[in-house]
Amino acid sequence: MSDKTIFQKIIDREIPAPLVYEDEHCAAFNDINPQAPIHVLIVPRKVIPRVGDAQPEDQATLGALLLAAGNVAKQLGVSERTKGFRLVINHGADAGETVPHMHVHLLASRALGWPPG
Ligand code: 5GP
């Protein structure tokens, strides 16, 4: 039996989900249960369970995730200040984390309330 996370299986093309972006550090695909008209998950190829578990050697991976998020936003046409997007990282139960493979949510194309729920 595979111990891979669901996101590893998507990145490795074992579960079909079109990738909207990929580079050497990460890949991105649409969330299966979107919370906004645009809801993309940016996922590192290296499994870091959650952001608070990241180690100093993960610095390049963490930086690559934010750069990738900016690239995805540009690609989807929401990076102008008049539009915009929100990045979310959930760590642990109170934050609503459900998949223990760190990822960045990119939400856009609707007005996003603040404070978040
Ligand atoms: P978390 O709650 O851990 O921050 O976010 C996990 C996200 O993964 C959720 O928004 C959920 O909808 C999404 N998700 C869970 N399973 C799948 C899947 O099999 N495919 C895709 N595309 N998204 C998934």
CSV table of C-alpha atoms and ligand atoms in Angstrom, one decimal, residues 6-7 10 29-33 41 90 96-99 103 105, ligand 1:
chain,number,residue,atom,x,y,z
A,6,ILE,CA,-3.2,12.6,-1.9
A,7,PHE,CA,-1.3,15.6,-3.2
A,10,ILE,CA,-1.8,14.1,-7.9
A,29,PHE,CA,-3.9,22.4,-9.4
A,30,ASN,CA,-7.5,23.4,-8.8
A,31,ASP,CA,-9.1,22.6,-5.4
A,32,ILE,CA,-11.7,19.9,-5.6
A,33,ASN,CA,-14.0,21.9,-3.4
A,41,LEU,CA,-3.5,24.7,-4.4
A,90,ASN,CA,-3.7,26.2,7.3
A,96,GLY,CA,-9.0,23.7,9.3
A,97,GLU,CA,-6.0,21.7,8.0
A,98,THR,CA,-7.2,18.5,6.4
A,99,VAL,CA,-4.3,17.3,4.2
A,103,HIS,CA,0.2,23.7,0.6
A,105,HIS,CA,-4.4,28.1,-1.1
B,1,5GP,P1,-6.4,22.2,4.0
B,1,5GP,O1,-7.8,22.1,4.7
B,1,5GP,O2,-5.6,21.0,4.5
B,1,5GP,O3,-5.7,23.5,4.2
B,1,5GP,O4,-6.7,22.1,2.5
B,1,5GP,C1,-6.9,20.9,1.8
B,1,5GP,C2,-7.6,21.2,0.5
B,1,5GP,O5,-7.4,20.1,-0.4
B,1,5GP,C3,-9.1,21.4,0.7
B,1,5GP,O6,-9.5,22.7,0.2
B,1,5GP,C4,-9.7,20.3,-0.2
B,1,5GP,O7,-10.9,20.7,-0.8
B,1,5GP,C5,-8.6,19.9,-1.1
B,1,5GP,N1,-8.6,18.5,-1.6
B,1,5GP,C6,-8.7,17.4,-0.8
B,1,5GP,N2,-8.6,16.3,-1.5
B,1,5GP,C7,-8.4,16.7,-2.8
B,1,5GP,C8,-8.3,16.0,-4.1
B,1,5GP,O8,-8.3,14.8,-4.1
B,1,5GP,N3,-8.1,16.8,-5.2
B,1,5GP,C9,-8.1,18.2,-5.1
B,1,5GP,N4,-7.9,18.8,-6.3
B,1,5GP,N5,-8.2,18.8,-4.0
B,1,5GP,C10,-8.4,18.1,-2.8
